[in-house]
CSV table of C-alpha atoms and ligand atoms in Angstrom, one decimal:
chain,number,residue,atom,x,y,z
A,1,UNK,CA,102.4,118.1,84.7
A,2,UNK,CA,101.1,116.4,87.9
A,3,UNK,CA,103.6,114.2,89.8
A,4,UNK,CA,102.1,111.2,91.4
A,5,UNK,CA,103.2,108.7,94.1
A,6,UNK,CA,101.4,105.4,94.0
A,7,UNK,CA,101.4,103.3,97.2
A,8,UNK,CA,100.3,99.8,96.2
A,9,UNK,CA,101.2,100.2,92.5
A,10,UNK,CA,101.2,96.4,91.9
A,11,UNK,CA,97.6,95.9,93.2
A,12,UNK,CA,94.2,96.2,91.5
A,13,UNK,CA,93.8,99.9,92.1
A,14,UNK,CA,97.5,100.6,91.5
A,15,UNK,CA,97.6,98.9,88.1
A,16,UNK,CA,94.3,100.6,87.1
A,17,UNK,CA,95.9,104.0,88.1
A,18,UNK,CA,98.9,103.2,85.9
A,19,UNK,CA,96.5,102.6,83.0
A,20,UNK,CA,95.1,106.1,83.5
A,21,UNK,CA,98.7,107.4,83.6
A,22,UNK,CA,99.3,105.7,80.2
A,23,UNK,CA,96.3,107.6,78.7
A,24,UNK,CA,97.2,111.0,80.2
A,25,UNK,CA,100.5,112.4,79.2
A,26,UNK,CA,100.4,115.2,81.9
A,27,UNK,CA,100.6,112.6,84.7
A,28,UNK,CA,104.1,111.6,85.8
A,29,UNK,CA,104.9,108.8,88.2
A,30,UNK,CA,107.7,109.7,90.6
A,31,UNK,CA,107.2,107.1,93.3
A,32,UNK,CA,105.8,103.5,93.5
A,33,UNK,CA,105.5,101.1,96.3
A,34,UNK,CA,104.5,97.4,96.7
A,35,UNK,CA,105.0,94.7,99.2
A,36,UNK,CA,106.9,92.0,97.4
A,37,UNK,CA,106.0,91.7,93.7
A,38,UNK,CA,109.4,92.6,92.3
A,39,UNK,CA,108.6,91.2,88.9
A,40,UNK,CA,105.8,93.7,88.3
A,41,UNK,CA,107.7,96.5,90.0
A,42,UNK,CA,110.5,95.9,87.5
A,43,UNK,CA,108.1,96.3,84.6
A,44,UNK,CA,106.7,99.4,86.2
A,45,UNK,CA,110.2,100.9,86.7
A,46,UNK,CA,111.1,100.3,83.0
A,47,UNK,CA,107.8,101.8,81.7
A,48,UNK,CA,107.3,104.7,84.1
A,49,UNK,CA,110.9,105.6,85.3
A,50,UNK,CA,110.0,106.6,88.9
A,51,UNK,CA,112.7,108.3,91.1
A,52,UNK,CA,112.0,106.0,94.0
A,53,UNK,CA,110.6,102.5,94.5
A,54,UNK,CA,109.7,101.0,97.9
A,55,UNK,CA,109.6,97.2,98.2
A,56,UNK,CA,108.3,96.7,101.7
A,57,UNK,CA,110.0,93.3,102.2
A,58,UNK,CA,113.7,94.0,102.7
A,59,UNK,CA,115.0,90.8,101.0
A,60,UNK,CA,112.9,91.6,97.9
A,61,UNK,CA,114.2,95.1,97.9
A,62,UNK,CA,117.7,93.8,98.0
A,63,UNK,CA,116.9,91.6,94.9
A,64,UNK,CA,115.7,94.7,93.0
A,65,UNK,CA,118.7,96.8,94.2
A,66,UNK,CA,121.1,94.2,92.8
A,67,UNK,CA,119.3,94.3,89.5
A,68,UNK,CA,119.3,98.1,89.2
A,69,UNK,CA,122.7,98.8,90.7
A,70,UNK,CA,123.8,100.9,87.6
A,71,UNK,CA,120.5,102.7,87.3
A,72,UNK,CA,119.3,106.0,88.7
A,73,UNK,CA,116.4,104.7,90.8
A,74,UNK,CA,116.4,104.8,94.5
A,75,UNK,CA,115.2,101.5,96.1
A,76,UNK,CA,114.0,101.6,99.7
A,77,UNK,CA,112.2,99.1,102.0
A,78,UNK,CA,110.2,98.8,105.2
A,79,UNK,CA,108.0,101.4,106.8
A,80,UNK,CA,110.7,104.1,106.5
A,81,UNK,CA,110.8,103.3,102.8
A,82,UNK,CA,107.1,103.5,102.4
A,83,UNK,CA,107.0,106.8,104.2
A,84,UNK,CA,109.8,108.1,101.9
A,85,UNK,CA,107.8,107.1,98.8
A,86,UNK,CA,104.7,108.8,100.3
A,87,UNK,CA,106.5,112.1,101.1
A,88,UNK,CA,108.8,112.2,98.0
A,89,UNK,CA,109.6,115.8,97.4
A,90,UNK,CA,108.4,116.2,93.8
A,91,UNK,CA,105.1,114.3,94.3
A,92,UNK,CA,102.0,116.5,94.2
A,93,UNK,CA,99.5,113.8,94.8
A,94,UNK,CA,99.7,110.5,96.7
A,95,UNK,CA,97.4,107.7,95.7
A,96,UNK,CA,97.0,105.4,98.7
A,97,UNK,CA,96.2,101.9,97.4
A,98,UNK,CA,98.0,99.6,99.8
A,99,UNK,CA,95.7,97.1,101.4
A,100,UNK,CA,95.1,97.4,105.2
A,101,UNK,CA,96.1,99.6,108.1
A,102,UNK,CA,99.7,99.4,107.0
A,103,UNK,CA,98.7,102.7,105.2
A,104,UNK,CA,98.2,104.7,108.4
A,105,UNK,CA,101.8,106.0,108.9
A,106,UNK,CA,102.6,106.8,105.2
A,107,UNK,CA,99.2,108.6,104.8
A,108,UNK,CA,99.8,110.7,107.9
A,109,UNK,CA,103.4,111.5,106.7
A,110,UNK,CA,102.1,112.5,103.3
A,111,UNK,CA,99.5,114.8,104.8
A,112,UNK,CA,102.2,116.4,107.0
A,113,UNK,CA,104.3,116.9,103.8
A,114,UNK,CA,101.2,118.7,102.4
A,115,UNK,CA,100.5,116.2,99.6
A,116,UNK,CA,97.0,115.9,98.1
A,117,UNK,CA,95.7,112.5,99.0
A,118,UNK,CA,93.7,110.3,96.6
A,119,UNK,CA,92.5,107.7,99.1
A,120,UNK,CA,91.6,104.2,98.2
A,121,UNK,CA,93.0,102.6,101.4
A,122,UNK,CA,89.9,102.8,103.5
A,123,UNK,CA,91.2,100.8,106.5
A,124,UNK,CA,93.5,103.7,107.3
A,125,UNK,CA,90.6,106.1,107.7
A,126,UNK,CA,88.5,103.5,109.6
A,127,UNK,CA,91.2,103.2,112.3
A,128,UNK,CA,92.7,106.7,112.3
A,129,UNK,CA,90.0,109.0,110.9
A,130,UNK,CA,89.9,111.0,114.1
A,131,UNK,CA,93.6,111.8,113.6
A,132,UNK,CA,93.7,112.1,109.8
A,133,UNK,CA,90.8,114.4,109.2
A,134,UNK,CA,91.7,117.2,111.7
A,135,UNK,CA,95.3,116.9,110.5
A,136,UNK,CA,94.3,117.3,106.8
A,137,UNK,CA,92.3,120.5,107.8
A,138,UNK,CA,95.2,121.8,109.7
A,139,UNK,CA,97.6,121.3,106.8
A,140,UNK,CA,95.1,122.5,104.2
A,141,UNK,CA,95.4,119.1,102.4
A,142,UNK,CA,92.6,117.7,100.3
A,143,UNK,CA,91.6,114.1,100.8
A,144,UNK,CA,89.9,112.9,97.6
A,145,UNK,CA,87.9,109.7,97.7
A,146,UNK,CA,88.7,106.9,95.3
A,147,UNK,CA,86.3,104.3,96.7
A,148,UNK,CA,83.5,104.2,94.2
A,149,UNK,CA,80.7,104.9,96.7
A,150,UNK,CA,82.5,107.8,98.3
A,151,UNK,CA,83.5,109.2,94.9
A,152,UNK,CA,79.8,109.0,94.0
A,153,UNK,CA,78.8,110.9,97.2
A,154,UNK,CA,81.6,113.4,96.5
A,155,UNK,CA,80.4,114.0,92.9
A,156,UNK,CA,76.7,114.2,94.1
A,157,UNK,CA,77.7,116.9,96.6
A,158,UNK,CA,79.4,119.0,94.0
A,159,UNK,CA,78.2,122.6,94.2
A,160,UNK,CA,75.7,121.8,97.0
A,161,UNK,CA,75.7,123.2,100.6
A,162,UNK,CA,76.8,120.4,102.8
A,163,UNK,CA,74.7,121.8,105.7
A,164,UNK,CA,71.6,121.0,103.6
A,165,UNK,CA,72.4,117.3,103.4
A,166,UNK,CA,69.8,115.2,105.0
A,167,UNK,CA,71.4,111.8,104.6
A,168,UNK,CA,73.9,109.8,102.6
A,169,UNK,CA,72.5,106.7,100.8
A,170,UNK,CA,75.4,104.4,100.6
A,171,UNK,CA,74.7,101.7,98.0
A,172,UNK,CA,75.9,98.1,98.3
A,173,UNK,CA,75.7,95.2,95.7
A,174,UNK,CA,75.1,92.7,98.5
A,175,UNK,CA,78.0,90.5,97.2
A,176,UNK,CA,77.8,86.9,96.0
A,177,UNK,CA,75.8,85.7,99.0
A,178,UNK,CA,73.0,88.3,99.0
A,179,UNK,CA,69.8,86.7,100.2
A,180,UNK,CA,71.6,83.8,101.9
A,181,UNK,CA,71.1,82.6,105.5
A,182,UNK,CA,74.0,81.9,107.8
A,183,UNK,CA,73.1,78.2,107.5
A,184,UNK,CA,73.6,78.5,103.8
A,185,UNK,CA,76.9,80.3,104.2
A,186,UNK,CA,78.3,77.6,106.5
A,187,UNK,CA,80.1,75.7,103.8
A,188,UNK,CA,81.1,78.6,101.5
A,189,UNK,CA,84.4,77.8,99.8
A,190,UNK,CA,87.2,80.3,99.1
A,191,UNK,CA,86.5,80.3,95.4
A,192,UNK,CA,82.8,81.1,95.9
A,193,UNK,CA,83.7,84.0,98.2
A,194,UNK,CA,86.2,85.3,95.6
A,195,UNK,CA,83.6,85.3,92.9
A,196,UNK,CA,82.1,88.8,93.2
A,197,UNK,CA,79.1,89.4,90.8
A,198,UNK,CA,80.0,92.9,89.6
A,199,UNK,CA,83.5,94.1,90.6
A,200,UNK,CA,87.0,92.7,89.9
A,201,UNK,CA,89.2,93.7,92.9
A,202,UNK,CA,92.0,92.6,95.1
A,203,UNK,CA,91.4,89.4,97.2
A,204,UNK,CA,91.0,91.1,100.6
A,205,UNK,CA,88.3,93.5,99.6
A,206,UNK,CA,86.6,90.8,97.6
A,207,UNK,CA,86.2,88.7,100.8
A,208,UNK,CA,85.2,91.9,102.7
A,209,UNK,CA,82.4,92.3,100.1
A,210,UNK,CA,81.2,88.7,100.5
A,211,UNK,CA,81.0,89.2,104.3
A,212,UNK,CA,79.6,92.8,103.9
A,213,UNK,CA,82.4,93.9,106.2
A,214,UNK,CA,83.4,96.2,103.3
A,215,UNK,CA,80.1,98.1,103.6
A,216,UNK,CA,80.7,98.5,107.3
A,217,UNK,CA,84.2,99.9,106.7
A,218,UNK,CA,82.6,102.2,104.1
A,219,UNK,CA,80.1,103.6,106.6
A,220,UNK,CA,82.9,104.6,108.9
A,221,UNK,CA,84.9,105.9,105.9
A,222,UNK,CA,81.9,108.0,104.8
A,223,UNK,CA,81.5,109.4,108.3
A,224,UNK,CA,85.1,110.7,108.3
A,225,UNK,CA,85.2,111.9,104.7
A,226,UNK,CA,81.9,113.8,104.8
A,227,UNK,CA,81.7,114.7,108.5
A,228,UNK,CA,78.2,113.3,109.0
A,229,UNK,CA,76.8,111.4,112.1
A,230,UNK,CA,76.1,107.7,111.7
A,231,UNK,CA,72.3,108.2,111.9
A,232,UNK,CA,72.6,110.1,108.6
A,233,UNK,CA,74.1,107.2,106.7
A,234,UNK,CA,71.8,104.6,105.3
A,235,UNK,CA,72.9,101.5,103.5
A,236,UNK,CA,70.8,100.7,100.4
A,237,UNK,CA,71.3,97.4,98.6
A,238,UNK,CA,71.3,97.9,94.9
A,239,UNK,CA,72.4,94.6,93.4
A,240,UNK,CA,73.1,95.8,89.8
A,241,UNK,CA,75.8,98.2,91.0
A,242,UNK,CA,74.6,100.9,88.6
A,243,UNK,CA,74.0,103.5,91.2
A,244,UNK,CA,77.3,104.1,93.0
A,245,UNK,CA,75.7,106.0,95.9
A,246,UNK,CA,73.3,108.9,96.5
A,247,UNK,CA,72.8,111.9,98.7
A,248,UNK,CA,69.4,113.2,99.9
A,249,UNK,CA,68.9,116.9,100.8
A,250,UNK,CA,66.6,118.7,103.3
A,251,UNK,CA,64.0,119.2,100.6
A,252,UNK,CA,63.8,115.5,99.8
A,253,UNK,CA,65.7,115.9,96.6
A,254,UNK,CA,68.1,113.1,95.8
A,255,UNK,CA,71.3,113.3,93.7
A,256,UNK,CA,73.0,110.1,92.5
A,257,UNK,CA,76.0,109.1,90.5
A,258,UNK,CA,75.6,106.2,88.0
A,259,UNK,CA,77.9,104.3,85.7
A,260,UNK,CA,79.2,101.0,84.8
A,261,UNK,CA,81.2,99.2,87.6
A,262,UNK,CA,84.7,100.5,86.6
A,263,UNK,CA,87.1,101.8,89.2
A,264,UNK,CA,89.0,103.8,86.6
A,265,UNK,CA,86.3,106.6,86.8
A,266,UNK,CA,86.6,107.3,90.5
A,267,UNK,CA,90.4,107.0,90.3
A,268,UNK,CA,90.6,109.4,87.4
A,269,UNK,CA,88.1,111.8,89.0
A,270,UNK,CA,90.3,112.0,92.1
A,271,UNK,CA,93.5,112.5,90.1
A,272,UNK,CA,92.1,115.4,88.0
A,273,UNK,CA,89.5,116.9,90.5
A,274,UNK,CA,87.7,119.2,89.8
A,275,UNK,CA,88.2,118.5,86.1
A,276,UNK,CA,86.8,115.6,84.2
A,277,UNK,CA,88.8,113.9,81.5
A,278,UNK,CA,87.6,111.8,78.5
A,279,UNK,CA,87.7,108.1,79.2
A,280,UNK,CA,87.5,105.3,76.7
A,281,UNK,CA,85.3,103.0,78.8
A,282,UNK,CA,82.1,101.1,78.5
A,283,UNK,CA,79.0,103.4,78.7
A,284,UNK,CA,75.7,102.6,80.4
A,285,UNK,CA,73.1,101.4,77.8
A,286,UNK,CA,69.8,102.0,79.6
A,287,UNK,CA,67.9,100.2,76.8
A,288,UNK,CA,69.8,97.0,77.9
A,289,UNK,CA,69.2,97.3,81.6
A,290,UNK,CA,66.5,95.0,82.8
A,291,UNK,CA,65.9,97.0,86.0
A,292,UNK,CA,67.3,98.6,89.0
A,293,UNK,CA,66.1,97.1,92.3
A,294,UNK,CA,66.5,98.0,95.9
A,295,UNK,CA,66.6,96.1,99.2
A,296,UNK,CA,67.3,96.8,102.8
A,297,UNK,CA,70.6,95.3,104.2
A,298,UNK,CA,70.3,92.1,106.1
A,299,UNK,CA,72.0,92.7,109.5
A,300,UNK,CA,71.1,89.4,110.9
A,301,UNK,CA,72.7,87.0,108.4
A,302,UNK,CA,75.6,89.4,107.7
A,303,UNK,CA,76.8,89.8,111.2
A,304,UNK,CA,79.9,91.7,110.0
A,305,UNK,CA,77.7,94.6,109.1
A,306,UNK,CA,76.0,94.8,112.5
A,307,UNK,CA,79.4,94.5,114.2
A,308,UNK,CA,80.8,97.3,112.0
A,309,UNK,CA,77.9,99.6,113.0
A,310,UNK,CA,78.5,98.8,116.7
A,311,UNK,CA,82.2,99.6,116.3
A,312,UNK,CA,81.3,102.8,114.4
A,313,UNK,CA,78.8,104.0,117.1
A,314,UNK,CA,81.0,103.2,120.0
A,315,UNK,CA,84.0,104.7,118.2
A,316,UNK,CA,87.4,105.2,119.9
A,317,UNK,CA,89.6,102.1,119.6
A,318,UNK,CA,86.7,99.8,118.6
A,319,UNK,CA,86.9,100.4,114.8
A,320,UNK,CA,90.6,99.5,115.0
A,321,UNK,CA,89.8,96.3,116.8
A,322,UNK,CA,87.1,95.5,114.2
A,323,UNK,CA,89.4,96.2,111.3
A,324,UNK,CA,92.5,94.5,112.8
A,325,UNK,CA,90.5,91.4,113.6
A,326,UNK,CA,89.0,91.4,110.1
A,327,UNK,CA,92.4,91.7,108.5
A,328,UNK,CA,93.8,88.8,110.6
A,329,UNK,CA,90.7,86.6,109.9
A,330,UNK,CA,90.6,87.3,106.1
A,331,UNK,CA,94.3,86.5,105.8
A,332,UNK,CA,93.5,83.1,107.5
A,333,UNK,CA,90.4,82.5,105.3
A,334,UNK,CA,92.5,83.2,102.2
A,335,UNK,CA,94.9,80.5,103.4
A,336,UNK,CA,91.8,78.2,103.9
A,337,UNK,CA,92.7,77.9,107.6
A,338,UNK,CA,89.3,79.0,108.9
A,339,UNK,CA,85.7,78.9,107.6
A,340,UNK,CA,83.8,81.8,106.1
A,341,UNK,CA,81.6,82.3,109.1
A,342,UNK,CA,84.7,82.2,111.4
A,343,UNK,CA,85.6,85.6,110.0
A,344,UNK,CA,82.8,87.4,111.8
A,345,UNK,CA,83.1,85.1,114.9
A,346,UNK,CA,86.7,86.3,115.3
A,347,UNK,CA,85.8,89.9,114.9
A,348,UNK,CA,83.1,89.6,117.5
A,349,UNK,CA,85.4,87.8,119.9
A,350,UNK,CA,88.1,90.5,119.6
A,351,UNK,CA,85.5,93.3,120.1
A,352,UNK,CA,84.1,91.6,123.2
A,353,UNK,CA,87.6,91.1,124.7
A,354,UNK,CA,89.1,94.6,124.3
A,355,UNK,CA,89.8,97.3,126.7
A,356,UNK,CA,88.3,100.4,125.2
A,357,UNK,CA,90.4,103.5,124.6
A,358,UNK,CA,88.4,106.6,123.8
A,359,UNK,CA,90.8,108.6,121.6
A,360,UNK,CA,93.7,106.3,120.6
A,361,UNK,CA,97.0,107.8,119.3
A,362,UNK,CA,98.8,106.3,116.2
A,363,UNK,CA,101.1,104.4,118.6
A,364,UNK,CA,98.0,103.0,120.5
A,365,UNK,CA,96.3,102.1,117.2
A,366,UNK,CA,99.4,100.1,116.1
A,367,UNK,CA,99.6,98.4,119.5
A,368,UNK,CA,95.9,97.5,119.4
A,369,UNK,CA,96.5,95.8,116.0
A,370,UNK,CA,99.3,93.7,117.6
A,371,UNK,CA,97.2,92.9,120.7
A,372,UNK,CA,94.2,91.9,118.6
A,373,UNK,CA,96.3,89.5,116.5
A,374,UNK,CA,97.8,88.0,119.6
A,375,UNK,CA,94.4,87.6,121.2
A,376,UNK,CA,93.1,85.8,118.1
A,377,UNK,CA,96.2,83.6,117.7
A,378,UNK,CA,95.7,82.4,121.2
A,379,UNK,CA,92.0,81.8,121.0
A,380,UNK,CA,91.6,80.3,117.5
B,401,NDP,P1,95.4,94.5,96.1
B,401,NDP,O1,95.5,93.3,97.0
B,401,NDP,O2,95.0,94.2,94.7
B,401,NDP,O3,96.7,95.3,96.1
B,401,NDP,C1,97.3,95.7,97.3
B,401,NDP,C2,98.6,96.5,97.1
B,401,NDP,O4,99.2,96.9,98.3
B,401,NDP,C3,99.6,95.7,96.3
B,401,NDP,O5,100.3,96.7,95.5
B,401,NDP,C4,100.5,95.2,97.4
B,401,NDP,O6,101.8,94.9,97.0
B,401,NDP,C5,100.5,96.4,98.3
B,401,NDP,N1,101.0,96.2,99.6
B,401,NDP,C6,100.4,95.3,100.5
B,401,NDP,N2,101.1,95.4,101.7
B,401,NDP,C7,102.1,96.3,101.5
B,401,NDP,C8,103.1,96.8,102.3
B,401,NDP,N3,103.3,96.3,103.6
B,401,NDP,N4,103.9,97.8,101.8
B,401,NDP,C9,103.7,98.3,100.6
B,401,NDP,N5,102.8,97.8,99.8
B,401,NDP,C10,102.0,96.9,100.2
B,401,NDP,O7,94.3,95.5,96.7
B,401,NDP,P2,93.3,96.5,96.0
B,401,NDP,O8,94.0,97.3,95.0
B,401,NDP,O9,92.1,95.7,95.7
B,401,NDP,O10,92.9,97.4,97.3
B,401,NDP,C11,93.8,98.4,97.7
B,401,NDP,C12,93.0,99.3,98.7
B,401,NDP,O11,92.0,100.0,98.0
B,401,NDP,C13,92.3,98.6,99.8
B,401,NDP,O12,92.3,99.4,101.0
B,401,NDP,C14,90.9,98.4,99.3
B,401,NDP,O13,89.9,98.4,100.3
B,401,NDP,C15,90.7,99.7,98.5
B,401,NDP,N6,89.7,99.7,97.4
B,401,NDP,C16,89.9,98.8,96.4
B,401,NDP,C17,88.9,98.7,95.4
B,401,NDP,C18,89.2,97.8,94.2
B,401,NDP,O14,88.4,97.9,93.3
B,401,NDP,N7,90.2,97.0,94.2
B,401,NDP,C19,87.7,99.5,95.4
B,401,NDP,C20,87.7,100.4,96.5
B,401,NDP,C21,88.6,100.5,97.5
B,401,NDP,P3,102.2,93.4,96.4
B,401,NDP,O15,101.5,93.3,95.1
B,401,NDP,O16,103.7,93.4,96.3
B,401,NDP,O17,101.6,92.4,97.4
B,402,MG,MG1,83.5,100.6,97.6
């Protein structure tokens, strides 16, 4: 039996993880956490009987507590609650699927409690990779990627000598606006940006895919997960999302992982690593595939990608500024308060008006997040 704690159980990754639990009787959910969706948390409590549930918003937690006052389920809230769910004693593995850098503190706490981490929450690694990766080595804790590209890289590196890796070929679909100019993207509506051609995901990452900021975050995520310098990570646009990523070795040989665009495979792979389990999912039918095509990424029209690489290369506090500004801007775009192109304008402004810190602590990272929000609130 493997006991699992799911942070973000009500989200896209969280609910797909629970589907996997339904199909594997040796997985047992001991902890779940969400922000405010008590309706769905209630259904999850009844179906999976976790020991502890975190509802981040206190008043929503109170609602749930009143409902379950005669039941044996602990209901907690806020950051302390999220950390308690992440470090729950009986949990063997913590699946981090909250959205955004809110995941930093619970992820660090889970590593300190020596839990295996199945990591979907990429923003955490982008901001605090320099803290999380050394800590995980020190604690002897595995960080297993859930993000499909990183799972593909991880699978392609299986049994290989990482020192013989020449480069990582990180694939990208290009999103709904692939091939568009900035002029064409001026009047993009929220509904257009939410309409991803290949993947069905949470709203924030869907917008990140439309701006290509997601691929920028993934470059930084790959650097930390696989300990490779940025000049060894190449983005390859592969619009059909059939190849989930590739690795190239010193002899020129390339290993790739392919499959239908279905997050359940990388989630399940992380949960059972190094084993594979049967999965009742759609299979690739090569006879029906019209073709696999490749393009170079467009750094000029997708400014978010260029800014991410700048943040990546300068390092220190800049990835946090990049990420915090993006989180702030995307939330505004989702409320239709700013235009699509404003997202990258805001990121650029924040990056250009930041006092660089070479090696920020967790406290400094959280302060930078607040300062970045304040800066953008005042300017836009
Ligand atoms: P969703 O928006 O679908 O879900 C986010 C989850 O986080 C929800 O359960 C939400 O709760 C919860 N949450 C948000 N804020 C808090 C908080 N303060 N405390 C506790 N829980 C919180 O996101 P996704 O599932 O799409 O993405 C999750 C992460 O996985 C992101 O980092 C994303 O980049 C990454 N990822 C996602 C992929 C996908 O296919 N969806 C693919 C690869 C990576 P509530 O429902 O109550 O709001
Ligand atoms: Mg991805």
